[in-house]
Amino acid sequence: MLLELAGNRRVLFIGGKGGVGKTTVSAATALAQAQAGRRVLLVSTDPAHNLGHLWGRPVGPRPVSLAEGLDGLELDPQTAVEQHLSEVGAALRKLMPAHLAGEVDKHMSLSRDAPGMHEAALLERIAETVDNGLHDYDLLVFDTAPSGHTARLMALPEMMAAWTEGLMRRRERSAGFGAVLRNLGGDDRGFGESLLGREPGDSPEDRDSQVRRLLDRRRHRFTQLREVLGDANRCAFIIVLAAERLPVLESIELHAQLQRSGVDVAALVVNKRSPADAGAFLAERRVQEESYLDELRLVLGHLPIQQLPLLASDVQGPPALQAFAELLAARS
Ligand SMILES: Nc1ncnc2c1ncn2[C@@H]1O[C@H](COP(=O)(O)OP(=O)(O)OP(=O)(O)O)[C@@H](O)[C@H]1O
Ligand SMILES: [Mg+2]
């Protein structure tokens, strides 16, 4: 079911509570799709970063090859924040008169700890990854951080697009760049990247059109991300969970939060199901799991559910991932 669903989408987001198997399911799905002949990019947005550990090789902010047809990268929120601040700082310093350099520095240092900075910086990188990735790959698989964080992230594109829109309108009304700077508040990430090439002495018109182009591109990215997230034909959000009380409750809550943000959840993956035939202890657990699954079906019974067995050992390294991918295919 999961592989079938992945097979006709361009973007998958895999979310759920901590430790339920998001990274494992994301990686195995990506591997299976690459082996089916698609060009796949596996992206981790989790600050804890376990793609490298899972694949037994370093994975960083640039795509590296994990298998034939499969690349991986890790987006690090802290690096994203630093990258944005240094780009923005450099660009603003170029744009502003020299005597305001101190103001720029103050603005930048306040921005670093502004509420929502990490999420917004990460979202900007996700938007950029979707923007570029859709050109270079057939499928993008996002392994997201545990629940609450992801739900907030999914609500952001709307806000960021609206914010950029508002900034553009204010800019149109205001005469100078100083007004824009004052309007930026703590939120000018990504502002700098394409301004870096600008030479001092450009005319105000050049400056205006550069700022406009930049804001336009930024708004385009967020609007596109919003469109992709809301388009069930191109994008699917999958919730992974264990058949236990808290993961079931959290998955129901995550589903509701995603619905509120206009993100359609396409399926549930219930991982680590206890076997029925491996002794009385696990058989009893399995019965208990059934009762939690009944609760899940009561609320989310309209969604397809794929179940995966608890394995005797952790899934680590390419051979174990290969076996897990085959399990995904077999249980479809
Ligand atoms: N079906 C399974 N059977 C046995 N072990 C599993 C199974 N699925 C995942 N694991 C193991 O469970 C642990 C957690 O899995 P994973 O890292 O994929 O979860 P996660 O949801 O990404 O966690 P986090 O929220 O910390 O990112 C790993 O050690 C993984 O190898
Ligand atoms: Mg993980």
mmCIF file of C-alpha atoms and ligand atoms in Angstrom:
data_model
loop_
_atom_site.group_PDB
_atom_site.id
_atom_site.type_symbol
_atom_site.label_atom_id
_atom_site.label_comp_id
_atom_site.label_asym_id
_atom_site.label_seq_id
_atom_site.Cartn_x
_atom_site.Cartn_y
_atom_site.Cartn_z
ATOM 1 C CA MET A 1 0.000 0.000 0.000
ATOM 2 C CA LEU A 2 2.716 2.492 1.034
ATOM 3 C CA LEU A 3 4.848 1.724 -2.019
ATOM 4 C CA GLU A 4 1.845 1.920 -4.303
ATOM 5 C CA LEU A 5 0.939 5.280 -2.816
ATOM 6 C CA ALA A 6 4.535 6.497 -3.155
ATOM 7 C CA GLY A 7 4.637 5.200 -6.724
ATOM 8 C CA ASN A 8 2.282 7.814 -8.080
ATOM 9 C CA ARG A 9 3.296 10.818 -5.967
ATOM 10 C CA ARG A 10 6.118 13.346 -6.318
ATOM 11 C CA VAL A 11 6.511 14.252 -2.640
ATOM 12 C CA LEU A 12 6.052 12.205 0.539
ATOM 13 C CA PHE A 13 6.194 13.527 4.088
ATOM 14 C CA ILE A 14 6.658 10.887 6.777
ATOM 15 C CA GLY A 15 5.739 12.007 10.291
ATOM 16 C CA GLY A 16 4.815 10.656 13.708
ATOM 17 C CA LYS A 17 5.862 10.400 17.332
ATOM 18 C CA GLY A 18 9.505 9.940 18.349
ATOM 19 C CA GLY A 19 11.040 6.516 17.832
ATOM 20 C CA VAL A 20 8.139 4.882 15.974
ATOM 21 C CA GLY A 21 10.185 4.220 12.818
ATOM 22 C CA LYS A 22 9.837 7.346 10.637
ATOM 23 C CA THR A 23 13.454 7.308 9.475
ATOM 24 C CA THR A 24 13.391 3.560 8.801
ATOM 25 C CA VAL A 25 10.111 3.700 6.868
ATOM 26 C CA SER A 26 11.244 6.794 4.906
ATOM 27 C CA ALA A 27 14.555 5.225 3.949
ATOM 28 C CA ALA A 28 13.051 1.856 2.974
ATOM 29 C CA THR A 29 10.331 3.538 0.901
ATOM 30 C CA ALA A 30 12.908 5.721 -0.847
ATOM 31 C CA LEU A 31 15.129 2.705 -1.530
ATOM 32 C CA ALA A 32 12.244 0.647 -2.936
ATOM 33 C CA GLN A 33 11.212 3.503 -5.210
ATOM 34 C CA ALA A 34 14.788 3.975 -6.459
ATOM 35 C CA GLN A 35 14.961 0.266 -7.209
ATOM 36 C CA ALA A 36 11.731 0.600 -9.153
ATOM 37 C CA GLY A 37 13.644 2.990 -11.434
ATOM 38 C CA ARG A 38 12.716 6.422 -10.090
ATOM 39 C CA ARG A 39 15.253 9.111 -9.176
ATOM 40 C CA VAL A 40 14.682 9.656 -5.480
ATOM 41 C CA LEU A 41 15.896 12.228 -2.941
ATOM 42 C CA LEU A 42 15.592 11.295 0.732
ATOM 43 C CA VAL A 43 15.609 14.377 2.989
ATOM 44 C CA SER A 44 15.881 14.482 6.764
ATOM 45 C CA THR A 45 14.411 17.553 8.461
ATOM 46 C CA ASP A 46 15.016 16.125 11.904
ATOM 47 C CA PRO A 47 17.646 17.976 13.918
ATOM 48 C CA ALA A 48 18.629 14.612 15.438
ATOM 49 C CA HIS A 49 19.784 13.467 11.980
ATOM 50 C CA ASN A 50 19.923 9.772 11.763
ATOM 51 C CA LEU A 51 20.167 9.198 8.030
ATOM 52 C CA GLY A 52 23.951 9.018 8.298
ATOM 53 C CA HIS A 53 23.771 6.493 11.120
ATOM 54 C CA LEU A 54 21.177 4.424 9.303
ATOM 55 C CA TRP A 55 23.089 4.281 6.021
ATOM 56 C CA GLY A 56 26.497 3.957 7.631
ATOM 57 C CA ARG A 57 27.942 6.963 5.806
ATOM 58 C CA PRO A 58 28.095 10.735 6.372
ATOM 59 C CA VAL A 59 25.080 12.641 5.041
ATOM 60 C CA GLY A 60 25.084 16.451 5.072
ATOM 61 C CA PRO A 61 23.403 19.522 3.601
ATOM 62 C CA ARG A 62 24.313 18.569 -0.010
ATOM 63 C CA PRO A 63 22.871 15.443 -1.671
ATOM 64 C CA VAL A 64 25.107 12.373 -1.438
ATOM 65 C CA SER A 65 24.502 9.062 -3.195
ATOM 66 C CA LEU A 66 23.059 6.385 -0.884
ATOM 67 C CA ALA A 67 22.214 3.768 -3.510
ATOM 68 C CA GLU A 68 21.702 3.639 -7.238
ATOM 69 C CA GLY A 69 19.044 6.231 -8.078
ATOM 70 C CA LEU A 70 18.857 7.390 -4.460
ATOM 71 C CA ASP A 71 20.445 10.521 -2.969
ATOM 72 C CA GLY A 72 20.127 11.731 0.612
ATOM 73 C CA LEU A 73 20.561 15.013 2.444
ATOM 74 C CA GLU A 74 20.078 16.356 5.952
ATOM 75 C CA LEU A 75 18.690 19.825 6.615
ATOM 76 C CA ASP A 76 19.984 21.183 9.881
ATOM 77 C CA PRO A 77 17.853 23.997 11.389
ATOM 78 C CA GLN A 78 20.789 25.552 13.257
ATOM 79 C CA THR A 79 22.924 25.661 10.108
ATOM 80 C CA ALA A 80 19.916 26.985 8.184
ATOM 81 C CA VAL A 81 19.549 29.833 10.690
ATOM 82 C CA GLU A 82 23.249 30.702 10.588
ATOM 83 C CA GLN A 83 23.314 30.545 6.801
ATOM 84 C CA HIS A 84 20.313 32.856 6.537
ATOM 85 C CA LEU A 85 21.671 35.339 9.038
ATOM 86 C CA SER A 86 25.039 35.581 7.354
ATOM 87 C CA GLU A 87 23.492 35.953 3.894
ATOM 88 C CA VAL A 88 20.999 38.514 5.095
ATOM 89 C CA GLY A 89 23.573 40.418 7.151
ATOM 90 C CA ALA A 90 25.996 40.641 4.225
ATOM 91 C CA ALA A 91 23.265 41.758 1.844
ATOM 92 C CA LEU A 92 21.799 44.336 4.195
ATOM 93 C CA ARG A 93 25.210 45.780 4.952
ATOM 94 C CA LYS A 94 25.715 46.273 1.222
ATOM 95 C CA LEU A 95 22.319 47.852 0.782
ATOM 96 C CA MET A 96 22.280 50.152 3.776
ATOM 97 C CA PRO A 97 24.261 53.360 4.126
ATOM 98 C CA ALA A 98 27.478 52.772 6.090
ATOM 99 C CA HIS A 99 26.307 54.688 9.177
ATOM 100 C CA LEU A 100 23.439 52.186 9.642
ATOM 101 C CA ALA A 101 25.737 49.132 9.786
ATOM 102 C CA GLY A 102 25.298 49.052 13.560
ATOM 103 C CA GLU A 103 21.512 48.863 13.145
ATOM 104 C CA VAL A 104 21.885 45.937 10.767
ATOM 105 C CA ASP A 105 24.070 44.056 13.236
ATOM 106 C CA LYS A 106 21.581 44.683 16.041
ATOM 107 C CA HIS A 107 18.724 43.499 13.864
ATOM 108 C CA MET A 108 20.640 40.343 12.942
ATOM 109 C CA SER A 109 21.582 39.442 16.472
ATOM 110 C CA LEU A 110 17.970 39.881 17.655
ATOM 111 C CA SER A 111 16.757 37.725 14.769
ATOM 112 C CA ARG A 112 18.893 34.748 15.789
ATOM 113 C CA ASP A 113 16.762 34.058 18.874
ATOM 114 C CA ALA A 114 13.429 35.313 17.555
ATOM 115 C CA PRO A 115 10.549 32.892 18.250
ATOM 116 C CA GLY A 116 9.948 30.553 15.337
ATOM 117 C CA MET A 117 13.327 31.339 13.760
ATOM 118 C CA HIS A 118 14.426 27.691 13.545
ATOM 119 C CA GLU A 119 11.149 26.531 12.083
ATOM 120 C CA ALA A 120 10.978 29.360 9.589
ATOM 121 C CA ALA A 121 14.606 28.862 8.507
ATOM 122 C CA LEU A 122 13.978 25.128 8.147
ATOM 123 C CA LEU A 123 10.809 25.769 6.197
ATOM 124 C CA GLU A 124 12.716 28.024 3.844
ATOM 125 C CA ARG A 125 15.158 25.163 3.200
ATOM 126 C CA ILE A 126 12.297 22.704 2.710
ATOM 127 C CA ALA A 127 10.667 25.079 0.236
ATOM 128 C CA GLU A 128 13.986 25.441 -1.567
ATOM 129 C CA THR A 129 14.530 21.663 -1.575
ATOM 130 C CA VAL A 130 11.060 21.067 -3.044
ATOM 131 C CA ASP A 131 11.613 23.821 -5.598
ATOM 132 C CA ASN A 132 14.951 22.406 -6.799
ATOM 133 C CA GLY A 133 14.184 18.761 -6.067
ATOM 134 C CA LEU A 134 11.098 18.582 -8.264
ATOM 135 C CA HIS A 135 13.328 19.421 -11.243
ATOM 136 C CA ASP A 136 16.054 16.915 -10.449
ATOM 137 C CA TYR A 137 14.135 13.988 -8.945
ATOM 138 C CA ASP A 138 10.985 11.970 -9.580
ATOM 139 C CA LEU A 139 10.248 11.568 -5.880
ATOM 140 C CA LEU A 140 11.180 13.505 -2.739
ATOM 141 C CA VAL A 141 10.803 11.692 0.595
ATOM 142 C CA PHE A 142 10.891 13.906 3.700
ATOM 143 C CA ASP A 143 11.686 12.215 6.982
ATOM 144 C CA THR A 144 10.303 14.744 9.470
ATOM 145 C CA ALA A 145 10.922 15.451 13.153
ATOM 146 C CA PRO A 146 8.517 14.140 15.835
ATOM 147 C CA SER A 147 4.855 15.244 15.684
ATOM 148 C CA GLY A 148 4.274 18.704 17.172
ATOM 149 C CA HIS A 149 7.153 20.265 15.343
ATOM 150 C CA THR A 150 5.991 18.920 11.975
ATOM 151 C CA ALA A 151 2.393 20.052 12.404
ATOM 152 C CA ARG A 152 3.569 23.592 13.127
ATOM 153 C CA LEU A 153 5.884 23.443 10.146
ATOM 154 C CA MET A 154 3.047 22.424 7.847
ATOM 155 C CA ALA A 155 0.996 25.439 8.960
ATOM 156 C CA LEU A 156 3.838 27.837 8.178
ATOM 157 C CA PRO A 157 3.872 28.164 4.361
ATOM 158 C CA GLU A 158 0.549 29.958 4.494
ATOM 159 C CA MET A 159 1.835 32.412 7.081
ATOM 160 C CA MET A 160 5.153 32.943 5.359
ATOM 161 C CA ALA A 161 3.529 33.553 1.976
ATOM 162 C CA ALA A 162 1.105 36.024 3.573
ATOM 163 C CA TRP A 163 3.961 37.711 5.398
ATOM 164 C CA THR A 164 6.052 38.091 2.245
ATOM 165 C CA GLU A 165 2.972 39.350 0.424
ATOM 166 C CA GLY A 166 2.382 41.975 3.135
ATOM 167 C CA LEU A 167 6.002 43.029 2.993
ATOM 168 C CA MET A 168 5.742 43.540 -0.751
ATOM 169 C CA ARG A 169 2.612 45.633 -0.401
ATOM 170 C CA ARG A 170 4.177 47.764 2.302
ATOM 171 C CA ARG A 171 7.241 48.138 0.176
ATOM 172 C CA GLU A 172 5.194 49.350 -2.735
ATOM 173 C CA ARG A 173 3.703 52.006 -0.517
ATOM 174 C CA SER A 174 6.919 53.063 1.151
ATOM 175 C CA ALA A 175 9.527 55.233 -0.449
ATOM 176 C CA GLY A 176 12.742 53.778 0.809
ATOM 177 C CA PHE A 177 14.446 50.643 1.883
ATOM 178 C CA GLY A 178 14.630 51.850 5.497
ATOM 179 C CA ALA A 179 10.891 51.318 5.802
ATOM 180 C CA VAL A 180 11.257 47.745 4.631
ATOM 181 C CA LEU A 181 13.989 47.103 7.135
ATOM 182 C CA ARG A 182 11.773 48.432 9.918
ATOM 183 C CA ASN A 183 8.955 46.195 8.692
ATOM 184 C CA LEU A 184 11.098 43.110 8.671
ATOM 185 C CA GLY A 185 10.703 42.457 12.388
ATOM 186 C CA GLY A 186 12.593 39.296 13.278
ATOM 187 C CA ASP A 187 11.803 37.608 10.051
ATOM 188 C CA ASP A 188 13.967 38.352 7.063
ATOM 189 C CA ARG A 189 15.458 34.932 6.413
ATOM 190 C CA GLY A 190 16.458 34.210 2.862
ATOM 191 C CA PHE A 191 16.355 37.873 2.147
ATOM 192 C CA GLY A 192 19.963 38.052 1.199
ATOM 193 C CA GLU A 193 20.937 35.215 -1.047
ATOM 194 C CA SER A 194 20.432 36.809 -4.446
ATOM 195 C CA LEU A 195 21.380 40.281 -3.304
ATOM 196 C CA LEU A 196 24.931 39.270 -2.615
ATOM 197 C CA GLY A 197 26.116 40.042 -6.115
ATOM 198 C CA ARG A 198 25.037 43.658 -5.917
ATOM 199 C CA GLU A 199 27.649 46.399 -6.285
ATOM 200 C CA PRO A 200 27.566 49.520 -4.129
ATOM 201 C CA GLY A 201 26.385 52.495 -6.111
ATOM 202 C CA ASP A 202 23.516 50.747 -7.900
ATOM 203 C CA SER A 203 20.681 53.166 -8.390
ATOM 204 C CA PRO A 204 17.638 53.112 -6.073
ATOM 205 C CA GLU A 205 15.630 51.709 -9.012
ATOM 206 C CA ASP A 206 18.049 48.787 -9.383
ATOM 207 C CA ARG A 207 17.896 48.257 -5.668
ATOM 208 C CA ASP A 208 14.103 48.315 -5.715
ATOM 209 C CA SER A 209 13.832 45.842 -8.529
ATOM 210 C CA GLN A 210 16.353 43.519 -6.861
ATOM 211 C CA VAL A 211 14.430 43.564 -3.615
ATOM 212 C CA ARG A 212 11.195 42.997 -5.508
ATOM 213 C CA ARG A 213 12.672 40.042 -7.422
ATOM 214 C CA LEU A 214 13.912 38.525 -4.211
ATOM 215 C CA LEU A 215 10.584 38.892 -2.412
ATOM 216 C CA ASP A 216 8.814 37.547 -5.479
ATOM 217 C CA ARG A 217 10.970 34.455 -5.540
ATOM 218 C CA ARG A 218 10.508 33.895 -1.851
ATOM 219 C CA ARG A 219 6.742 34.241 -2.104
ATOM 220 C CA HIS A 220 6.761 31.904 -5.102
ATOM 221 C CA ARG A 221 8.623 29.264 -3.069
ATOM 222 C CA PHE A 222 6.204 29.363 -0.168
ATOM 223 C CA THR A 223 3.173 29.448 -2.427
ATOM 224 C CA GLN A 224 4.527 26.492 -4.368
ATOM 225 C CA LEU A 225 5.204 24.547 -1.173
ATOM 226 C CA ARG A 226 1.686 25.352 -0.004
ATOM 227 C CA GLU A 227 0.293 24.117 -3.332
ATOM 228 C CA VAL A 228 2.333 20.921 -3.260
ATOM 229 C CA LEU A 229 1.315 20.213 0.360
ATOM 230 C CA GLY A 230 -2.331 20.736 -0.442
ATOM 231 C CA ASP A 231 -2.336 18.683 -3.648
ATOM 232 C CA ALA A 232 -3.235 15.082 -2.844
ATOM 233 C CA ASN A 233 -2.314 13.998 -6.379
ATOM 234 C CA ARG A 234 1.287 15.066 -5.986
ATOM 235 C CA CYS A 235 1.917 14.908 -2.268
ATOM 236 C CA ALA A 236 1.075 12.455 0.507
ATOM 237 C CA PHE A 237 1.570 12.801 4.235
ATOM 238 C CA ILE A 238 2.053 9.449 5.995
ATOM 239 C CA ILE A 239 1.772 9.031 9.762
ATOM 240 C CA VAL A 240 3.886 6.273 11.276
ATOM 241 C CA LEU A 241 2.917 4.961 14.709
ATOM 242 C CA ALA A 242 3.188 2.055 17.092
ATOM 243 C CA ALA A 243 0.042 0.287 18.312
ATOM 244 C CA GLU A 244 0.341 1.785 21.786
ATOM 245 C CA ARG A 245 -1.830 4.192 23.715
ATOM 246 C CA LEU A 246 0.160 7.429 23.383
ATOM 247 C CA PRO A 247 1.257 7.023 19.758
ATOM 248 C CA VAL A 248 -2.385 6.323 18.812
ATOM 249 C CA LEU A 249 -3.622 9.427 20.646
ATOM 250 C CA GLU A 250 -0.826 11.569 19.214
ATOM 251 C CA SER A 251 -1.465 10.304 15.699
ATOM 252 C CA ILE A 252 -5.127 11.253 15.978
ATOM 253 C CA GLU A 253 -4.062 14.704 17.174
ATOM 254 C CA LEU A 254 -1.413 15.059 14.453
ATOM 255 C CA HIS A 255 -3.980 14.093 11.826
ATOM 256 C CA ALA A 256 -6.371 16.774 13.137
ATOM 257 C CA GLN A 257 -3.627 19.426 13.159
ATOM 258 C CA LEU A 258 -2.602 18.558 9.613
ATOM 259 C CA GLN A 259 -6.203 18.706 8.428
ATOM 260 C CA ARG A 260 -6.501 22.155 9.955
ATOM 261 C CA SER A 261 -3.431 23.233 7.972
ATOM 262 C CA GLY A 262 -4.975 21.843 4.781
ATOM 263 C CA VAL A 263 -2.550 18.913 4.524
ATOM 264 C CA ASP A 264 -4.155 15.649 3.526
ATOM 265 C CA VAL A 265 -3.007 12.526 5.365
ATOM 266 C CA ALA A 266 -2.939 9.671 2.844
ATOM 267 C CA ALA A 267 -2.160 6.652 5.030
ATOM 268 C CA LEU A 268 -1.110 5.277 8.396
ATOM 269 C CA VAL A 269 1.766 2.880 8.940
ATOM 270 C CA VAL A 270 1.511 0.855 12.131
ATOM 271 C CA ASN A 271 5.050 -0.318 12.789
ATOM 272 C CA LYS A 272 6.534 -2.840 15.218
ATOM 273 C CA ARG A 273 3.466 -5.064 15.536
ATOM 274 C CA SER A 274 4.122 -7.884 17.991
ATOM 275 C CA PRO A 275 4.029 -11.374 16.453
ATOM 276 C CA ALA A 276 1.180 -13.744 17.338
ATOM 277 C CA ASP A 277 3.346 -16.845 17.098
ATOM 278 C CA ALA A 278 6.374 -16.076 19.237
ATOM 279 C CA GLY A 279 5.239 -17.014 22.714
ATOM 280 C CA ALA A 280 2.454 -16.108 25.116
ATOM 281 C CA PHE A 281 4.001 -12.789 26.217
ATOM 282 C CA LEU A 282 4.113 -11.262 22.736
ATOM 283 C CA ALA A 283 0.765 -12.836 21.800
ATOM 284 C CA GLU A 284 -0.780 -11.029 24.767
ATOM 285 C CA ARG A 285 0.826 -7.763 23.722
ATOM 286 C CA ARG A 286 -0.567 -8.275 20.254
ATOM 287 C CA VAL A 287 -4.086 -8.566 21.686
ATOM 288 C CA GLN A 288 -3.581 -5.330 23.589
ATOM 289 C CA GLU A 289 -2.288 -3.658 20.429
ATOM 290 C CA GLU A 290 -5.504 -4.706 18.697
ATOM 291 C CA SER A 291 -7.544 -2.736 21.211
ATOM 292 C CA TYR A 292 -5.477 0.409 20.502
ATOM 293 C CA LEU A 293 -5.857 -0.169 16.789
ATOM 294 C CA ASP A 294 -9.622 -0.361 17.285
ATOM 295 C CA GLU A 295 -9.450 3.125 18.834
ATOM 296 C CA LEU A 296 -7.433 4.299 15.882
ATOM 297 C CA ARG A 297 -9.896 2.843 13.377
ATOM 298 C CA LEU A 298 -12.789 4.448 15.204
ATOM 299 C CA VAL A 299 -11.454 7.917 14.347
ATOM 300 C CA LEU A 300 -9.244 7.322 11.305
ATOM 301 C CA GLY A 301 -10.833 4.180 9.862
ATOM 302 C CA HIS A 302 -11.249 5.879 6.494
ATOM 303 C CA LEU A 303 -7.473 5.886 5.956
ATOM 304 C CA PRO A 304 -5.542 2.929 4.554
ATOM 305 C CA ILE A 305 -3.413 1.261 7.241
ATOM 306 C CA GLN A 306 -0.247 -0.705 6.550
ATOM 307 C CA GLN A 307 1.080 -2.872 9.353
ATOM 308 C CA LEU A 308 4.711 -3.904 9.766
ATOM 309 C CA PRO A 309 6.046 -6.505 12.179
ATOM 310 C CA LEU A 310 8.412 -5.937 15.074
ATOM 311 C CA LEU A 311 11.745 -7.376 13.995
ATOM 312 C CA ALA A 312 14.183 -9.189 16.250
ATOM 313 C CA SER A 313 16.850 -6.542 15.671
ATOM 314 C CA ASP A 314 17.211 -2.886 14.755
ATOM 315 C CA VAL A 315 17.205 -1.850 11.116
ATOM 316 C CA GLN A 316 20.654 -0.523 10.381
ATOM 317 C CA GLY A 317 22.794 -0.483 7.271
ATOM 318 C CA PRO A 318 21.880 -1.037 3.611
ATOM 319 C CA PRO A 319 21.260 -4.844 3.797
ATOM 320 C CA ALA A 320 18.798 -4.434 6.703
ATOM 321 C CA LEU A 321 17.104 -1.572 4.838
ATOM 322 C CA GLN A 322 16.862 -3.747 1.749
ATOM 323 C CA ALA A 323 15.114 -6.435 3.802
ATOM 324 C CA PHE A 324 12.779 -3.807 5.308
ATOM 325 C CA ALA A 325 11.946 -2.478 1.833
ATOM 326 C CA GLU A 326 11.054 -6.021 0.758
ATOM 327 C CA LEU A 327 8.847 -6.307 3.816
ATOM 328 C CA LEU A 328 7.076 -3.113 2.768
ATOM 329 C CA ALA A 329 6.442 -4.586 -0.663
ATOM 330 C CA ALA A 330 5.278 -7.940 0.740
ATOM 331 C CA ARG A 331 2.816 -6.355 3.190
ATOM 332 C CA SER A 332 1.259 -4.068 0.603
HETATM 333 N N1 LIG B 1 9.790 -2.901 12.574
HETATM 334 C C1 LIG B 1 10.833 -2.722 13.368
HETATM 335 N N2 LIG B 1 11.315 -3.729 14.125
HETATM 336 C C2 LIG B 1 12.382 -3.550 14.941
HETATM 337 N N3 LIG B 1 13.025 -2.400 15.071
HETATM 338 C C3 LIG B 1 12.599 -1.353 14.356
HETATM 339 C C4 LIG B 1 11.503 -1.446 13.462
HETATM 340 N N4 LIG B 1 11.298 -0.238 12.878
HETATM 341 C C5 LIG B 1 12.255 0.562 13.392
HETATM 342 N N5 LIG B 1 13.027 -0.088 14.262
HETATM 343 C C6 LIG B 1 14.130 0.439 15.072
HETATM 344 O O1 LIG B 1 13.567 1.351 16.010
HETATM 345 C C7 LIG B 1 14.450 2.444 16.249
HETATM 346 C C8 LIG B 1 13.739 3.744 15.920
HETATM 347 O O2 LIG B 1 13.461 3.777 14.517
HETATM 348 P P1 LIG B 1 13.611 5.121 13.677
HETATM 349 O O3 LIG B 1 14.903 5.765 13.957
HETATM 350 O O4 LIG B 1 13.272 4.784 12.284
HETATM 351 O O5 LIG B 1 12.435 5.946 14.358
HETATM 352 P P2 LIG B 1 12.110 7.503 14.207
HETATM 353 O O6 LIG B 1 10.638 7.609 14.281
HETATM 354 O O7 LIG B 1 12.785 8.036 13.011
HETATM 355 O O8 LIG B 1 12.788 8.070 15.512
HETATM 356 P P3 LIG B 1 13.072 9.630 15.838
HETATM 357 O O9 LIG B 1 11.752 10.193 16.247
HETATM 358 O O10 LIG B 1 14.044 9.550 16.972
HETATM 359 O O11 LIG B 1 13.617 10.234 14.597
HETATM 360 C C9 LIG B 1 15.657 2.199 15.358
HETATM 361 O O12 LIG B 1 16.651 1.593 16.128
HETATM 362 C C10 LIG B 1 15.138 1.240 14.293
HETATM 363 O O13 LIG B 1 16.168 0.405 13.785
HETATM 364 MG MG MG B 2 14.131 9.664 12.797
#
